[in-house]
Tab-separated table of N, CA and C in Angstrom:
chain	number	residue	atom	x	y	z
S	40	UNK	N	-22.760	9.924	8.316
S	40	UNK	CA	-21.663	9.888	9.243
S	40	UNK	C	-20.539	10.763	8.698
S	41	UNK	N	-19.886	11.280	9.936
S	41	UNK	CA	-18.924	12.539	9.355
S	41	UNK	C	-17.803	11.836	8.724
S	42	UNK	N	-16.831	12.316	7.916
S	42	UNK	CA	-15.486	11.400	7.799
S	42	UNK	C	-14.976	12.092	8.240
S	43	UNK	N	-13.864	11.384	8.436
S	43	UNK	CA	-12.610	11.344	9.753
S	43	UNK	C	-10.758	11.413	8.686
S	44	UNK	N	-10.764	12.534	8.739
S	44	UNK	CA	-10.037	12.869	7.716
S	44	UNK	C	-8.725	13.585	8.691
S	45	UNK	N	-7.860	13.239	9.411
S	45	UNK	CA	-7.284	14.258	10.435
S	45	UNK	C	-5.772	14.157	9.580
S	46	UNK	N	-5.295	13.405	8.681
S	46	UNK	CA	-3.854	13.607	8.130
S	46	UNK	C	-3.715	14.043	6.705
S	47	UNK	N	-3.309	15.341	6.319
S	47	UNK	CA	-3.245	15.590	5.068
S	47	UNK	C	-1.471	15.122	4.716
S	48	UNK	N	-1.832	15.384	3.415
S	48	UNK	CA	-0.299	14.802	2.890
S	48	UNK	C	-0.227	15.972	0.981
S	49	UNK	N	0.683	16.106	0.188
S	49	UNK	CA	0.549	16.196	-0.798
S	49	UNK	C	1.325	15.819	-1.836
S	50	UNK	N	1.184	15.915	-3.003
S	50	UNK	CA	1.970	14.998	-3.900
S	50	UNK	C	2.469	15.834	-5.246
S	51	UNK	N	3.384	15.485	-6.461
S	51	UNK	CA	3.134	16.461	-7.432
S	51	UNK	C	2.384	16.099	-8.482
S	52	UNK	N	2.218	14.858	-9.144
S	52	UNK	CA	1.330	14.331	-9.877
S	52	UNK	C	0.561	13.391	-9.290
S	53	UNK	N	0.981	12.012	-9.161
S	53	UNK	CA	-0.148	11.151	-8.834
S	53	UNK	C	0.394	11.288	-7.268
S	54	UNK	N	-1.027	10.735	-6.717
S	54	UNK	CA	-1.153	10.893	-5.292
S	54	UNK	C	-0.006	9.689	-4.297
S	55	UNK	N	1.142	9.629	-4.867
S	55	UNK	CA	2.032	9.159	-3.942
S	55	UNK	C	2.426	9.546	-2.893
S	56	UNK	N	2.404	8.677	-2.083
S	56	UNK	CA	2.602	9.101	-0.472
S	56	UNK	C	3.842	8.362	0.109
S	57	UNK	N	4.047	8.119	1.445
S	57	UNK	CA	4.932	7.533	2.023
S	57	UNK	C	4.684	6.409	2.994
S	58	UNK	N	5.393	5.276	2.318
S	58	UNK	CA	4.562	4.154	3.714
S	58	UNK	C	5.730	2.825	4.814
S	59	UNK	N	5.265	2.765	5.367
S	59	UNK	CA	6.352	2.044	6.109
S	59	UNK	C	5.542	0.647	6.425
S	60	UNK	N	6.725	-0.443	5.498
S	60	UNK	CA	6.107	-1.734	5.954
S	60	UNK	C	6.744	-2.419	7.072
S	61	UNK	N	6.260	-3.112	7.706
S	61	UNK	CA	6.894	-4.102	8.710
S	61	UNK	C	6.537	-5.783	9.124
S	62	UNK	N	7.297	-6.133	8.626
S	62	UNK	CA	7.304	-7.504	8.830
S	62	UNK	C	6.873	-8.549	9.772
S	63	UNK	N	6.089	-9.035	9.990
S	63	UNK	CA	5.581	-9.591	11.031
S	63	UNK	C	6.471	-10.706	11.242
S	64	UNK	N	6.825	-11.703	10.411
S	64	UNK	CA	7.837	-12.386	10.865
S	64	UNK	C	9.390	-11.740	11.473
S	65	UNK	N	9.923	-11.025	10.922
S	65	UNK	CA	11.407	-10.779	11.374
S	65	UNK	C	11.469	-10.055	11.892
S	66	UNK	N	10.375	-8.829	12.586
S	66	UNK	CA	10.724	-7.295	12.820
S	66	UNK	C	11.152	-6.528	12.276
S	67	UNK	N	11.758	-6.393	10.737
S	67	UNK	CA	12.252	-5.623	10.049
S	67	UNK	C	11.438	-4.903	9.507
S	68	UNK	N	11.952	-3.678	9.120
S	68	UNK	CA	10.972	-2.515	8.476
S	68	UNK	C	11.320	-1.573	7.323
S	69	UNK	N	10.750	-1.475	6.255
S	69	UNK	CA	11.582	-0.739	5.268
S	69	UNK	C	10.236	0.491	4.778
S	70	UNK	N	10.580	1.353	4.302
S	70	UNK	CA	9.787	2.863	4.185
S	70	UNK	C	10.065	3.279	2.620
S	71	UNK	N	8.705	3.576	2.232
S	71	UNK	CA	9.016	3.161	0.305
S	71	UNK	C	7.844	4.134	-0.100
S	72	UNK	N	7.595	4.433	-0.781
S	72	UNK	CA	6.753	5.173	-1.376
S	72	UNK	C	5.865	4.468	-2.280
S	73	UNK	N	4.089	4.852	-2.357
S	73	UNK	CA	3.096	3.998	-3.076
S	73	UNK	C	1.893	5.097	-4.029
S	74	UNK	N	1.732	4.469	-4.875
S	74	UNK	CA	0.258	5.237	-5.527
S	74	UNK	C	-0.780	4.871	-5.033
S	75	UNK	N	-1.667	5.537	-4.607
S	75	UNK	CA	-2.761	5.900	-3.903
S	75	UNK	C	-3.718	5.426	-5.161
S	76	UNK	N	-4.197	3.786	-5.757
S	76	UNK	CA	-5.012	3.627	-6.453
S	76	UNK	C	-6.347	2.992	-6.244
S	77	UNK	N	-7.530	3.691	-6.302
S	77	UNK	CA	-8.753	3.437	-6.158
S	77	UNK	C	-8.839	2.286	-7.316
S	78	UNK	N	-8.562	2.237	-8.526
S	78	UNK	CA	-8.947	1.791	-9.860
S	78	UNK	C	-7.980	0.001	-9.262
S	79	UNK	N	-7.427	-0.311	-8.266
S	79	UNK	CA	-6.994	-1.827	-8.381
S	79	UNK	C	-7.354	-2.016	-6.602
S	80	UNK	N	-7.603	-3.274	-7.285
S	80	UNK	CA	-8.072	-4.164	-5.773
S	80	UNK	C	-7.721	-4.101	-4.657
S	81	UNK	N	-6.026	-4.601	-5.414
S	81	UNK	CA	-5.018	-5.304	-4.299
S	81	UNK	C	-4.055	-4.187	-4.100
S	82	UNK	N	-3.625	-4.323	-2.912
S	82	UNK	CA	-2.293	-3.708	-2.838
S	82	UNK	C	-1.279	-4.391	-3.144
S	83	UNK	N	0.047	-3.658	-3.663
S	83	UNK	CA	1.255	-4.457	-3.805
S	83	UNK	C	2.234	-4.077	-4.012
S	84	UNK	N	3.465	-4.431	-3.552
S	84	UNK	CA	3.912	-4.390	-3.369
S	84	UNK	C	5.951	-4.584	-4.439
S	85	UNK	N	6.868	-4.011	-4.933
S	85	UNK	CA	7.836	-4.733	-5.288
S	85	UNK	C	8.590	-5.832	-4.432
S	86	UNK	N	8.770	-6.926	-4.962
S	86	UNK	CA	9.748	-7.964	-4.628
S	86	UNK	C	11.101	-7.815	-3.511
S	87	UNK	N	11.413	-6.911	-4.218
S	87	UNK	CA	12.558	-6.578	-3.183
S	87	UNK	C	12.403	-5.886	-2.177
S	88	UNK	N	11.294	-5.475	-2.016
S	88	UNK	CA	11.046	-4.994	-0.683
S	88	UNK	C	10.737	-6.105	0.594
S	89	UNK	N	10.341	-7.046	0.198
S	89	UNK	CA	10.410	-8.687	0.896
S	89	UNK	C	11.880	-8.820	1.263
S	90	UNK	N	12.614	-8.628	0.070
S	90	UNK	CA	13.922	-9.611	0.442
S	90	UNK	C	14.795	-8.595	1.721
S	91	UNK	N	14.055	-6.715	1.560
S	91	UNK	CA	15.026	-5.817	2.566
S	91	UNK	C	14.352	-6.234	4.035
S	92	UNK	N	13.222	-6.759	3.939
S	92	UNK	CA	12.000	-6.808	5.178
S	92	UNK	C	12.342	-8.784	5.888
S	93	UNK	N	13.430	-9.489	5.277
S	93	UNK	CA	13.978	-10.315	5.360
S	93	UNK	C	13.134	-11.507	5.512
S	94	UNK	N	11.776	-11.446	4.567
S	94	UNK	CA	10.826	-12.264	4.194
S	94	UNK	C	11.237	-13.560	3.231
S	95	UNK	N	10.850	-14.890	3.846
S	95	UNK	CA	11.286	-15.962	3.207
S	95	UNK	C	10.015	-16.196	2.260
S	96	UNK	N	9.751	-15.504	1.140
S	96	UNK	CA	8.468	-16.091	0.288
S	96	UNK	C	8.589	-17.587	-0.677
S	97	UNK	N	9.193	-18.585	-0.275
S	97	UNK	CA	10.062	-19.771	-0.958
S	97	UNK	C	8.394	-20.332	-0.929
S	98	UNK	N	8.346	-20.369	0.577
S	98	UNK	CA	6.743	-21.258	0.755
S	98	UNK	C	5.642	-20.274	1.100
S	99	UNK	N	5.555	-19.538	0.259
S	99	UNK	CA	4.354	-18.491	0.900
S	99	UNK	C	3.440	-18.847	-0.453
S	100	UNK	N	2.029	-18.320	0.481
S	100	UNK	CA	1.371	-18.839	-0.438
S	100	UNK	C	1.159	-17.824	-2.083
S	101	UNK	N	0.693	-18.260	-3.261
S	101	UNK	CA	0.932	-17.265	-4.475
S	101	UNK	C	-0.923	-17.277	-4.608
S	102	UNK	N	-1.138	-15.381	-4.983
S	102	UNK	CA	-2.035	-15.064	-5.146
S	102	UNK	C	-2.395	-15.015	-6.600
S	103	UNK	N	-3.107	-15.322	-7.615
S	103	UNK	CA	-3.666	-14.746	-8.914
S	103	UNK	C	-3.814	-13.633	-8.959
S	104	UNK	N	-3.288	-12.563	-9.354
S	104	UNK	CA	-3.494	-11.125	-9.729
S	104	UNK	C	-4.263	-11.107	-11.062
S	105	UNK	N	-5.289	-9.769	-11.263
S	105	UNK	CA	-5.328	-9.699	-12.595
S	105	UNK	C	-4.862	-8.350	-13.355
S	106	UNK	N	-4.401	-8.416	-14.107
S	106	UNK	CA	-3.889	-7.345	-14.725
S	106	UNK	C	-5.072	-6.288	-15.359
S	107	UNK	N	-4.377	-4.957	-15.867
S	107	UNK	CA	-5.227	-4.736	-16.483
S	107	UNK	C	-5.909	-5.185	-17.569
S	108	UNK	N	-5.508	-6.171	-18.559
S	108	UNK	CA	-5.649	-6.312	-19.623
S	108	UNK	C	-6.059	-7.726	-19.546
S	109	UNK	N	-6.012	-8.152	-18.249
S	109	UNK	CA	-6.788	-9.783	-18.183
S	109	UNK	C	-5.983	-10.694	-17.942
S	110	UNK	N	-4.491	-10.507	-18.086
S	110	UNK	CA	-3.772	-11.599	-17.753
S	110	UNK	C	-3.495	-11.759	-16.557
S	111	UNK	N	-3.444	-13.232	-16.146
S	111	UNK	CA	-3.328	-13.845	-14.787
S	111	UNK	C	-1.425	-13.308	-14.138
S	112	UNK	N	-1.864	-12.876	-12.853
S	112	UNK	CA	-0.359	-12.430	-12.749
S	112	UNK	C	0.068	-13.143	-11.371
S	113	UNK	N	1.217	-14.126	-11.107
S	113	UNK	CA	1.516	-15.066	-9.928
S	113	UNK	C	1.988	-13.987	-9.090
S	114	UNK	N	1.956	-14.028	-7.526
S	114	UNK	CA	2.334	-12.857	-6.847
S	114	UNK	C	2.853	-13.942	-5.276
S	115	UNK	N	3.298	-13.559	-4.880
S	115	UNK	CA	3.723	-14.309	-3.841
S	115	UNK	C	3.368	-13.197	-2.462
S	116	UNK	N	3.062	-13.612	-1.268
S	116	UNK	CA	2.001	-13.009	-0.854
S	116	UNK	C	2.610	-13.346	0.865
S	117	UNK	N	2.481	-12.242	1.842
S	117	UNK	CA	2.765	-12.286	3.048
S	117	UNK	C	2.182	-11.420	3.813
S	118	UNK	N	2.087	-12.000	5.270
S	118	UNK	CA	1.450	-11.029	5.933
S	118	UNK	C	2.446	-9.548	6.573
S	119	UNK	N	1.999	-8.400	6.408
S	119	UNK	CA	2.839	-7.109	7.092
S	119	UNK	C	2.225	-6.003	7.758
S	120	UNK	N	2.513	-5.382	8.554
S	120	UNK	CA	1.668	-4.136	9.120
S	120	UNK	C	1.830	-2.901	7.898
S	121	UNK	N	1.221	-2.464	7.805
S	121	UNK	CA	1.250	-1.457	6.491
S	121	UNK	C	0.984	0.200	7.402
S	122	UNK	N	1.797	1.069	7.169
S	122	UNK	CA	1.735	2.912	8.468
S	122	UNK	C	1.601	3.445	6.911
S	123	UNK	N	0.094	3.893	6.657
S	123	UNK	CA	0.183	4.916	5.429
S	123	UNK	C	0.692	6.015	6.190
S	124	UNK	N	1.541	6.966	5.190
S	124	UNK	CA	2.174	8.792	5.689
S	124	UNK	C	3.314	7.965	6.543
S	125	UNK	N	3.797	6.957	6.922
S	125	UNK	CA	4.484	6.911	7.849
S	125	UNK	C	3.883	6.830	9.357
S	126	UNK	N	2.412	6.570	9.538
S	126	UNK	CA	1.891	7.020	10.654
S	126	UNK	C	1.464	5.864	11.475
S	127	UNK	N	1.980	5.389	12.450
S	127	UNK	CA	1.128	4.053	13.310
S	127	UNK	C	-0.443	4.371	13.552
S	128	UNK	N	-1.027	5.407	13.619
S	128	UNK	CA	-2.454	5.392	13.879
S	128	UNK	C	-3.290	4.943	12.586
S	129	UNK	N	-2.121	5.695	11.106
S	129	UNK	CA	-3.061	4.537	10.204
S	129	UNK	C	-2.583	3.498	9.375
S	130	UNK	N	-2.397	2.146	10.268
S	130	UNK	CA	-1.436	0.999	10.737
S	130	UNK	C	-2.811	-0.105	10.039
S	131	UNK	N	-2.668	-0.989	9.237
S	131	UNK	CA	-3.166	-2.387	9.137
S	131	UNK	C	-2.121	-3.252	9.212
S	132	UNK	N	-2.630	-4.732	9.548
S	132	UNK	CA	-1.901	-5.784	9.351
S	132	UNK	C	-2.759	-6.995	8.213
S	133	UNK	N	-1.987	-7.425	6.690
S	133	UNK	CA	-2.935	-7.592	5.992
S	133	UNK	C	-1.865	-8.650	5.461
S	134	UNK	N	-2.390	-9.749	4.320
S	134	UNK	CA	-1.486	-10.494	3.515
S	134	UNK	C	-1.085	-9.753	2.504
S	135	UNK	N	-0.278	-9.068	1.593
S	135	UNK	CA	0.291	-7.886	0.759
S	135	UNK	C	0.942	-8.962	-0.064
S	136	UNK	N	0.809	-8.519	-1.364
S	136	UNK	CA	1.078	-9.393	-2.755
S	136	UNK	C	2.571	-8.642	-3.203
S	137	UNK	N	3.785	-9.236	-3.082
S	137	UNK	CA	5.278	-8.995	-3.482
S	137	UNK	C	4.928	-9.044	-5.303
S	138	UNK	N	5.359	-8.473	-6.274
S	138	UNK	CA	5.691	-9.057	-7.312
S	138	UNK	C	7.351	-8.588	-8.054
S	139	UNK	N	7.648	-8.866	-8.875
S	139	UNK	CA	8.872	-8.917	-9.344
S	139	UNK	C	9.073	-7.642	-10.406
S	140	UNK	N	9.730	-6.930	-10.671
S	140	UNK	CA	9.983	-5.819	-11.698
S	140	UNK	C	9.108	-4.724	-11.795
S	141	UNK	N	8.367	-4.392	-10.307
S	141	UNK	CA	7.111	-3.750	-10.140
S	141	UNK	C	7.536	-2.016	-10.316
S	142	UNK	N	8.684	-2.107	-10.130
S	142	UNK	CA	9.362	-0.394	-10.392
S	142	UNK	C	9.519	-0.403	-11.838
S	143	UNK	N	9.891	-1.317	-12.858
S	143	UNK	CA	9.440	-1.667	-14.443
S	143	UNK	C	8.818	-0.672	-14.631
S	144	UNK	N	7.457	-0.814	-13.946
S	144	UNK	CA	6.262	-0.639	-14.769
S	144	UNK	C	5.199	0.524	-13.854
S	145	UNK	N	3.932	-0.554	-12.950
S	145	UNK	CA	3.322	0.631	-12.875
S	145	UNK	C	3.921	1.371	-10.715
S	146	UNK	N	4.896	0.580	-10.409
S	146	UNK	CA	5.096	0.878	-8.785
S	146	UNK	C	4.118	0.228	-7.775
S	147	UNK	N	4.364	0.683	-7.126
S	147	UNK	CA	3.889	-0.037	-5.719
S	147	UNK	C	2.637	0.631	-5.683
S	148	UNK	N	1.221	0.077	-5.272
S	148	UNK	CA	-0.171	0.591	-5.355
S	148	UNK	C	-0.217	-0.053	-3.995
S	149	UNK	N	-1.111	1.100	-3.738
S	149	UNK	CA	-2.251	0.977	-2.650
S	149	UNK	C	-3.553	0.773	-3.047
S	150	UNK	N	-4.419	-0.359	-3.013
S	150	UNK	CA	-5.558	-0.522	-3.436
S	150	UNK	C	-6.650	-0.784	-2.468
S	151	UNK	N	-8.008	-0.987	-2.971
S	151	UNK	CA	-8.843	-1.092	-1.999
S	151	UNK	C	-9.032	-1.550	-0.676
S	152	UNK	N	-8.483	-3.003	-0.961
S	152	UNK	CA	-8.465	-3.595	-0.128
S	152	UNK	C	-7.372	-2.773	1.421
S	153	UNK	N	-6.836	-1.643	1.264
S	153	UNK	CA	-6.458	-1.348	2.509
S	153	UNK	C	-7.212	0.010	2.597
S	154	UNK	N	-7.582	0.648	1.295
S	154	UNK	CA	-8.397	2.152	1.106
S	154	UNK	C	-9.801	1.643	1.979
S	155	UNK	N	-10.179	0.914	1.758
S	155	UNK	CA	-11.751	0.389	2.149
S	155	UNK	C	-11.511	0.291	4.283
S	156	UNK	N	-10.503	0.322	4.428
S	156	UNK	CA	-10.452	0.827	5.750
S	156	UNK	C	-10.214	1.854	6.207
S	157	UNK	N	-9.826	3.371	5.260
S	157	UNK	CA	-9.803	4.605	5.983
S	157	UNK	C	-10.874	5.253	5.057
S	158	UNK	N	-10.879	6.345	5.738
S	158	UNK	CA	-11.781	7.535	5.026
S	158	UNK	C	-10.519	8.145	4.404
S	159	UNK	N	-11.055	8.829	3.517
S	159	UNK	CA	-9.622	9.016	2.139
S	159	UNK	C	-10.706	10.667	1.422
S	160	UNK	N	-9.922	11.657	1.331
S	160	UNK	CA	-10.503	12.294	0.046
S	160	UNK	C	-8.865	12.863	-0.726
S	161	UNK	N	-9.200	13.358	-2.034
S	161	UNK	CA	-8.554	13.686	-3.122
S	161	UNK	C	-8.498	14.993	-3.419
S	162	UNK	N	-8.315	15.513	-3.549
S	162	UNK	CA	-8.346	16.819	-3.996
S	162	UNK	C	-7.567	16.820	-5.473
S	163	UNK	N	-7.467	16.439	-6.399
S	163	UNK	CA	-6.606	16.204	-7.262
S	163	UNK	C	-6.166	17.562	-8.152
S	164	UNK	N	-6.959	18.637	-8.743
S	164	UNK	CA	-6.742	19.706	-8.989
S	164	UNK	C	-5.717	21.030	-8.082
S	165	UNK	N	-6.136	20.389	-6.738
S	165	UNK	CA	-4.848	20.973	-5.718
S	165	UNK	C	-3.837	20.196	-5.352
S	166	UNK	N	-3.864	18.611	-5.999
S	166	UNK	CA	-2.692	17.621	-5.723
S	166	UNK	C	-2.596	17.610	-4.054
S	167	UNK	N	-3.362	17.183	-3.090
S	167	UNK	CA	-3.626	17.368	-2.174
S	167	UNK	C	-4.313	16.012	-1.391
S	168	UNK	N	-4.308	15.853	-0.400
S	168	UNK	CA	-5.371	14.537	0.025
S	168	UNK	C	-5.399	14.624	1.133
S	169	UNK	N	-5.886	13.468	1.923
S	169	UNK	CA	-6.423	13.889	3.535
S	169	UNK	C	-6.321	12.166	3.972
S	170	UNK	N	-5.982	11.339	4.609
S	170	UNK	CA	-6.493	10.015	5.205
S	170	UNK	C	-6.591	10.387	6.812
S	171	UNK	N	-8.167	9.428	7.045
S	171	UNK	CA	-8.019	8.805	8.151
S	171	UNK	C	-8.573	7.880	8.974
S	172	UNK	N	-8.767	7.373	9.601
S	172	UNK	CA	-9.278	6.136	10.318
S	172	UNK	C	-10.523	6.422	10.372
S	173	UNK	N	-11.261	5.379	9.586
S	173	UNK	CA	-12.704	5.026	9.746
S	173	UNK	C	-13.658	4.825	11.062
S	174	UNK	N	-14.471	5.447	11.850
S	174	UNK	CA	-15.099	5.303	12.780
S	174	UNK	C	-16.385	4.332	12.075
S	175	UNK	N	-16.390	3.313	12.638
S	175	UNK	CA	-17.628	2.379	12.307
S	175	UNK	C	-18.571	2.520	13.687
């Protein structure tokens, strides 16, 4: 089957792109930038991007993350529409894991669990990439 690759984007080192979340509870929407990582599961998200998206995570439910190195990591967890590039055509609505001091360290990732719904290539030597909606 062909892939379906119709939005390029490019980056200068790692494949960061541009994404716009939106809140399913409040309607609010905030636009943040993510690493494009094959190598982690989950997507996720910084903390404060909940509190701009005016998300009450007090009672939401907390996911187990695992780190790289094995340690258990608490994540507090909500549902949002996720526009990789900024684009509604490549739009999910998914539960997305908030954590705390995530600009610290490694930033906001995009992981499988939302990659495993588009067709995606890399070009990494041209710092370059392509997404787009999976035809099943």
């Amino acid at each position: 089957m062909a892939l379906n690759q119709s939005h390029d984007f490019e980056y200068d080192f790692e494949p960061l792109i541009t994404v716009r979340l939106l809140s399913i509870s409040t309607g609010r929407d905030a636009t943040t930038q993510a690493i494009i990582d094959t190598g982690a599961s989950r997507t996720v998200f910084a903390l404060n991007l909940a509190t701009q998206l005016g998300i009450d995570l007090s009672d939401a439910p907390t996911l187990h993350l695992q780190g790289i190195e094995g340690t258990p990591i608490p994540a507090s967890s909500s549902e949002i529409e996720l526009w990789l590039l900024d684009e509604p055509e490549l739009s999910l609505i998914f539960p997305v894991a908030f954590l705390p001091n995530l600009h610290d360290t490694i930033g906001n990732l995009i992981g499988l669990d939302v990659l495993s719904q588009f067709d995606r290539g890399l070009q990494h030597g041209l710092q370059s990439g392509t997404l787009g909606v999976t035809v099943r």
